[in-house]
Short mmCIF file of C-alpha atoms in Angstrom, two decimals:
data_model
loop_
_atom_site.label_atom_id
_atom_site.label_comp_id
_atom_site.label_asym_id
_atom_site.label_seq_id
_atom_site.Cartn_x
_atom_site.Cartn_y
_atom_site.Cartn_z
CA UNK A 1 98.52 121.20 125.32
CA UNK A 2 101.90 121.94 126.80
CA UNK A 3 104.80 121.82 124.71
CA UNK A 4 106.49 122.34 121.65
CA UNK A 5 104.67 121.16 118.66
CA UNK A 6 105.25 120.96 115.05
CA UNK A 7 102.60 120.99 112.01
CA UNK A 8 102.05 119.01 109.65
CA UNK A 9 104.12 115.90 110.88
CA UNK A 10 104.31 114.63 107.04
CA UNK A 11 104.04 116.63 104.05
CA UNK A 12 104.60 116.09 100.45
CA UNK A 13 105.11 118.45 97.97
CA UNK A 14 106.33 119.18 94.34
CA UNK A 15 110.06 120.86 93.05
CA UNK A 16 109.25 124.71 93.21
CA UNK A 17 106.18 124.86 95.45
CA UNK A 18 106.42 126.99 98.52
CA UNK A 19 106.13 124.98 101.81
CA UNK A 20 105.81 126.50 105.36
CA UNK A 21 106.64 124.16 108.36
CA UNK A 22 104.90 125.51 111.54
CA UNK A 23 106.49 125.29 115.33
CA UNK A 24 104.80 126.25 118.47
CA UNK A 25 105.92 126.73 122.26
CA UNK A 26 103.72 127.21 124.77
CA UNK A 27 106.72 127.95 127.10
CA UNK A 28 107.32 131.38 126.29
CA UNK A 29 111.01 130.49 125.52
CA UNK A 30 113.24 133.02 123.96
CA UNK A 31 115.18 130.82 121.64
CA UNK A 32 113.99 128.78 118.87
CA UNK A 33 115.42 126.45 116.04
CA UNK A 34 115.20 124.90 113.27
CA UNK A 35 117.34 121.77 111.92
CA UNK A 36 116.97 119.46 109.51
CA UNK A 37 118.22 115.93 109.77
CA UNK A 38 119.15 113.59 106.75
CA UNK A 39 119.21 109.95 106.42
CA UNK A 40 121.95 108.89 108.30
CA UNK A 41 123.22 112.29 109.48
CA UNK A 42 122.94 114.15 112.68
CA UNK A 43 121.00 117.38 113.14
CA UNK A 44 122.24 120.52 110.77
CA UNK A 45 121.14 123.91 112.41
CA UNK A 46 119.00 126.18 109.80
CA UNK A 47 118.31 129.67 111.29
CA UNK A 48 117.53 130.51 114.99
CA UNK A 49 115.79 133.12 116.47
CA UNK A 50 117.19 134.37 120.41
CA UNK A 51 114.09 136.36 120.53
CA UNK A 52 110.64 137.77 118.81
CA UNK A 53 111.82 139.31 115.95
CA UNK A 54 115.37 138.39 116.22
CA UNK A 55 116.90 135.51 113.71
CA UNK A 56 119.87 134.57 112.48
CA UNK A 57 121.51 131.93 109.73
CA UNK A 58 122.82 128.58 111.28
CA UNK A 59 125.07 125.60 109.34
CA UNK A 60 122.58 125.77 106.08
CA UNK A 61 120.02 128.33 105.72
CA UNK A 62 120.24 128.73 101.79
CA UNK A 63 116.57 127.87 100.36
CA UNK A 64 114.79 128.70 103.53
CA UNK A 65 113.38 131.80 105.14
CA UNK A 66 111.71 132.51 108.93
CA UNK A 67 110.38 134.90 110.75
CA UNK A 68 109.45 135.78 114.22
CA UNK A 69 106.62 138.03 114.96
CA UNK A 70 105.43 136.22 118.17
CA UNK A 71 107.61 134.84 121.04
CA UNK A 72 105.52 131.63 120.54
CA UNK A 73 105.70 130.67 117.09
CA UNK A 74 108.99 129.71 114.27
CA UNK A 75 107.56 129.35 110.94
CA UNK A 76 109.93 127.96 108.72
CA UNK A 77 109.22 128.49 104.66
CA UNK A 78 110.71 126.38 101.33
CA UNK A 79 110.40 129.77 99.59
CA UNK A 80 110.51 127.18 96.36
CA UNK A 81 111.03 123.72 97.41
CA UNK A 82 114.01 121.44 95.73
CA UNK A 83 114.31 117.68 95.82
CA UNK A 84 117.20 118.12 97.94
CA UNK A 85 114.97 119.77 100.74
CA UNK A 86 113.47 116.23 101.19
CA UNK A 87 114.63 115.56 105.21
CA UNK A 88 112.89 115.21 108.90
CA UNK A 89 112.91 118.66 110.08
CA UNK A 90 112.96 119.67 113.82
CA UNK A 91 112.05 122.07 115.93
CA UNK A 92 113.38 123.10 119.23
CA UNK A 93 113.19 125.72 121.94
CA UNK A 94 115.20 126.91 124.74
CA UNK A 95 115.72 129.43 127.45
CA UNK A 96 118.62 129.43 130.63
CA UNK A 97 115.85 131.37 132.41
CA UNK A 98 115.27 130.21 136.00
CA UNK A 99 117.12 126.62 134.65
CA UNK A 100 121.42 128.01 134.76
CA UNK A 101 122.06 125.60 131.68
CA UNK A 102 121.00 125.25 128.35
CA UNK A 103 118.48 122.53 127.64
CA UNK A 104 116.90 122.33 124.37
CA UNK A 105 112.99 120.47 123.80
CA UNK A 106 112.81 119.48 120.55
CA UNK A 107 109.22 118.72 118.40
CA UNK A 108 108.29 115.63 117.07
CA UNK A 109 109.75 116.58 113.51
CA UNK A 110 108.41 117.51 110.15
CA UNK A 111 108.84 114.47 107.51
CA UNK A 112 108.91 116.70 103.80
CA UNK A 113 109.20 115.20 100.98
CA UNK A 114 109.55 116.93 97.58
CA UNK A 115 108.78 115.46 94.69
CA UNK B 1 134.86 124.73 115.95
CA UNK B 2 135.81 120.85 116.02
CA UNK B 3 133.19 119.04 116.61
CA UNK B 4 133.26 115.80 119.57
CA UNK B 5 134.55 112.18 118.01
CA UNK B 6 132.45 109.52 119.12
CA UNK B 7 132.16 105.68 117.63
CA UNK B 8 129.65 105.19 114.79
CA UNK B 9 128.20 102.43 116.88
CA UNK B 10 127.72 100.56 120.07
CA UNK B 11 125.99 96.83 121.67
CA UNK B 12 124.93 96.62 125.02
CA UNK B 13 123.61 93.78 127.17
CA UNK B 14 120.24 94.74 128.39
CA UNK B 15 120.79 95.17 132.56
CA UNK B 16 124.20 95.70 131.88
CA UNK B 17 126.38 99.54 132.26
CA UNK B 18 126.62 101.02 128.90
CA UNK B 19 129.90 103.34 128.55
CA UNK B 20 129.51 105.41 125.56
CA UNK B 21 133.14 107.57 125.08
CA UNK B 22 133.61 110.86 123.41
CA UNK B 23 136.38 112.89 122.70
CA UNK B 24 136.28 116.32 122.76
CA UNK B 25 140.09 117.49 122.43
CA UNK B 26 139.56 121.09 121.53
CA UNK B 27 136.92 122.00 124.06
CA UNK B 28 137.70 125.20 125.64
CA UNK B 29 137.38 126.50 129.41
CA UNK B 30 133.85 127.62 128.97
CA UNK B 31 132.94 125.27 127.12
CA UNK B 32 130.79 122.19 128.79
CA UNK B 33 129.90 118.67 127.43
CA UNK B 34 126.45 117.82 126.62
CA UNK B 35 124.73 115.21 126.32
CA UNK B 36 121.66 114.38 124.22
CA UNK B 37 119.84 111.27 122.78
CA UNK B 38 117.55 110.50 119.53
CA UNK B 39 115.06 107.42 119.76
CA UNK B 40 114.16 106.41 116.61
CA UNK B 41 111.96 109.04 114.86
CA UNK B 42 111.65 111.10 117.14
CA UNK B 43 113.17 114.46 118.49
CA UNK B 44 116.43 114.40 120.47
CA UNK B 45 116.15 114.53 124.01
CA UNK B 46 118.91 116.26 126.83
CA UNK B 47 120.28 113.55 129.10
CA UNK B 48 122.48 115.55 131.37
CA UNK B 49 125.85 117.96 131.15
CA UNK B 50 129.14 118.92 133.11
CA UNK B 51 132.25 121.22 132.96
CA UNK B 52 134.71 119.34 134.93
CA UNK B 53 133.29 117.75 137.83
CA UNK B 54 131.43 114.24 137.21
CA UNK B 55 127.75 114.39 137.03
CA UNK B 56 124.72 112.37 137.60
CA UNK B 57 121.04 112.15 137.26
CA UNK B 58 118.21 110.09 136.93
CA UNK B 59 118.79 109.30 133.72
CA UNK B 60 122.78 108.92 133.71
CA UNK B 61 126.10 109.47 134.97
CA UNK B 62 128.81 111.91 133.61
CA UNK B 63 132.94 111.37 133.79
CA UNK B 64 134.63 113.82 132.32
CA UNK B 65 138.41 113.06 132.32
CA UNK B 66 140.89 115.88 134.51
CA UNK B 67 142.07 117.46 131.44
CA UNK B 68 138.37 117.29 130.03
CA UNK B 69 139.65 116.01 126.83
CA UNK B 70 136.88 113.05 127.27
CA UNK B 71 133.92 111.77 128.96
CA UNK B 72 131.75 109.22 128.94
CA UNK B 73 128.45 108.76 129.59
CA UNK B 74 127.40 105.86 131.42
CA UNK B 75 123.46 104.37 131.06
CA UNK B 76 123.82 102.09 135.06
CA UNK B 77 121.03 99.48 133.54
CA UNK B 78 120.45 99.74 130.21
CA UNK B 79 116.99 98.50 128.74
CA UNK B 80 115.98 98.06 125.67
CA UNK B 81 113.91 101.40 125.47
CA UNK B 82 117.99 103.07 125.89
CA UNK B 83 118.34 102.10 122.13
CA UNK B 84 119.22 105.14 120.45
CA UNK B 85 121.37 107.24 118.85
CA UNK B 86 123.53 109.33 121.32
CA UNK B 87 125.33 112.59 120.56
CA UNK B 88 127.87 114.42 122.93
CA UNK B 89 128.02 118.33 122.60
CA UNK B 90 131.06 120.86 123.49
CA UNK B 91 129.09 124.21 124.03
CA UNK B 92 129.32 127.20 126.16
CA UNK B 93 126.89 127.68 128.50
CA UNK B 94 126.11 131.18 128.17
CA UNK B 95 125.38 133.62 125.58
CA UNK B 96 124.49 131.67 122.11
CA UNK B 97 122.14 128.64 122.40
CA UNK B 98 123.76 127.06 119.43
CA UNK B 99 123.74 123.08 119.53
CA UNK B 100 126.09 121.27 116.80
CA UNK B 101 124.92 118.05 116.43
CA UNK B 102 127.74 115.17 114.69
CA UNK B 103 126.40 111.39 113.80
CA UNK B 104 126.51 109.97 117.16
CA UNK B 105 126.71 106.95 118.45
CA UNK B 106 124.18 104.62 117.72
CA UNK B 107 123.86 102.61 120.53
CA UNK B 108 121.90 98.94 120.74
CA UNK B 109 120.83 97.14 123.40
CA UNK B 110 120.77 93.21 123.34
CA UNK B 111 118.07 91.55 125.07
#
């Protein structure tokens, strides 16, 4: 299907496990994102990618790691998962191509809990 | 980077205009106001953007004041399905992609 999706949608795991969140486009879109939201907060950025390849660090990337080999897909990985990493994490692409603004699509979010 | 100020919350008569205000002081010349809403659970979606000039769409209308220190974003007929959480943006549109989300405004509509 046509999209952006996000796998699994609900995941729980245990303090010091390693966890990887999946995210895929079927857009082609150069940028991608990943944010985390807490109860009763708005979105926090956690790394971005402009391209395959290409990431960078957003607002709190400490205890996470990505990568980018295809254009398509934004793994994100708990490298060793803390209580604290317990939030609804979302995914989102974007591109100005052939559009002159910047619209993001988001996925339907990650729920992790860590136990 | 300051982010936008917006109220922590918001009623609404369903069928009636909702006005939801933000104030975005700091925002620079290339900098535009967007606008994006969260339904519960679910992934934020874009509503619509501007620079200076007001805006509309299917989905909304834009003012953004002369000296673009605020806007507001106005939902014509709100239903019930327009409860949400509603965050406005200063970004630039070219160059980084960057979105910094605040808390919103979490906006109800009374049936």
């Amino acid at each position: 299907d046509a999209g952006i999706t996000q796998s699994p949608r609900y995941k729980i795991t245990e303090t010091g496990r390693q966890v990887t969140l999946m995210c895929h486009q079927t857009w082609s879109h150069s940028y991608m994102f990943w944010y985390r939201q807490d109860l009763g907060h708005g979105l926090r950025l956690i790394y971005y990618s402009a391209a395959a390849d290409i990431t960078d660090k957003g607002e709190v990337p400490d205890g996470y790691v990505v990568s980018r080999s295809k254009t398509e897909n934004f793994p994100l990985t708990l490298e060793s998962a803390t209580r604290s990493q317990t939030s609804v994490y979302f995914c989102a692409s974007s591109d100005l191509l052939g559009r002159g603004y910047n619209e993001q699509f988001f996925g339907p979010g990650t729920r992790l809990t860590v136990l | 980077d300051a982010k936008t100020t917006q109220p922590t919350s918001m009623d609404c008569a369903e069928g009636r205009a909702a006005n939801l205000p933000c104030n975005h002081s700091t925002i620079s010349g290339n900098e535009y106001v967007y606008w994006y809403r969260q339904i519960h659970s679910q992934g934020p979606q874009y509503i619509i953007h501007g620079l200076k000039n007001n805006e509309t769409n299917e989905m909304a209308s834009l003012i953004i004041t002369e000296d673009r220190k605020s806007s507001t974003l106005i939902l014509p007929h709100a239903t019930l399905r327009d409860t949400a959480v509603y965050y406005c943006i200063k970004r630039s549109n070219f160059g980084n992609e960057k979105l910094t989300f605040g808390t919103g405004t979490r906006l109800t509509i009374i049936p």
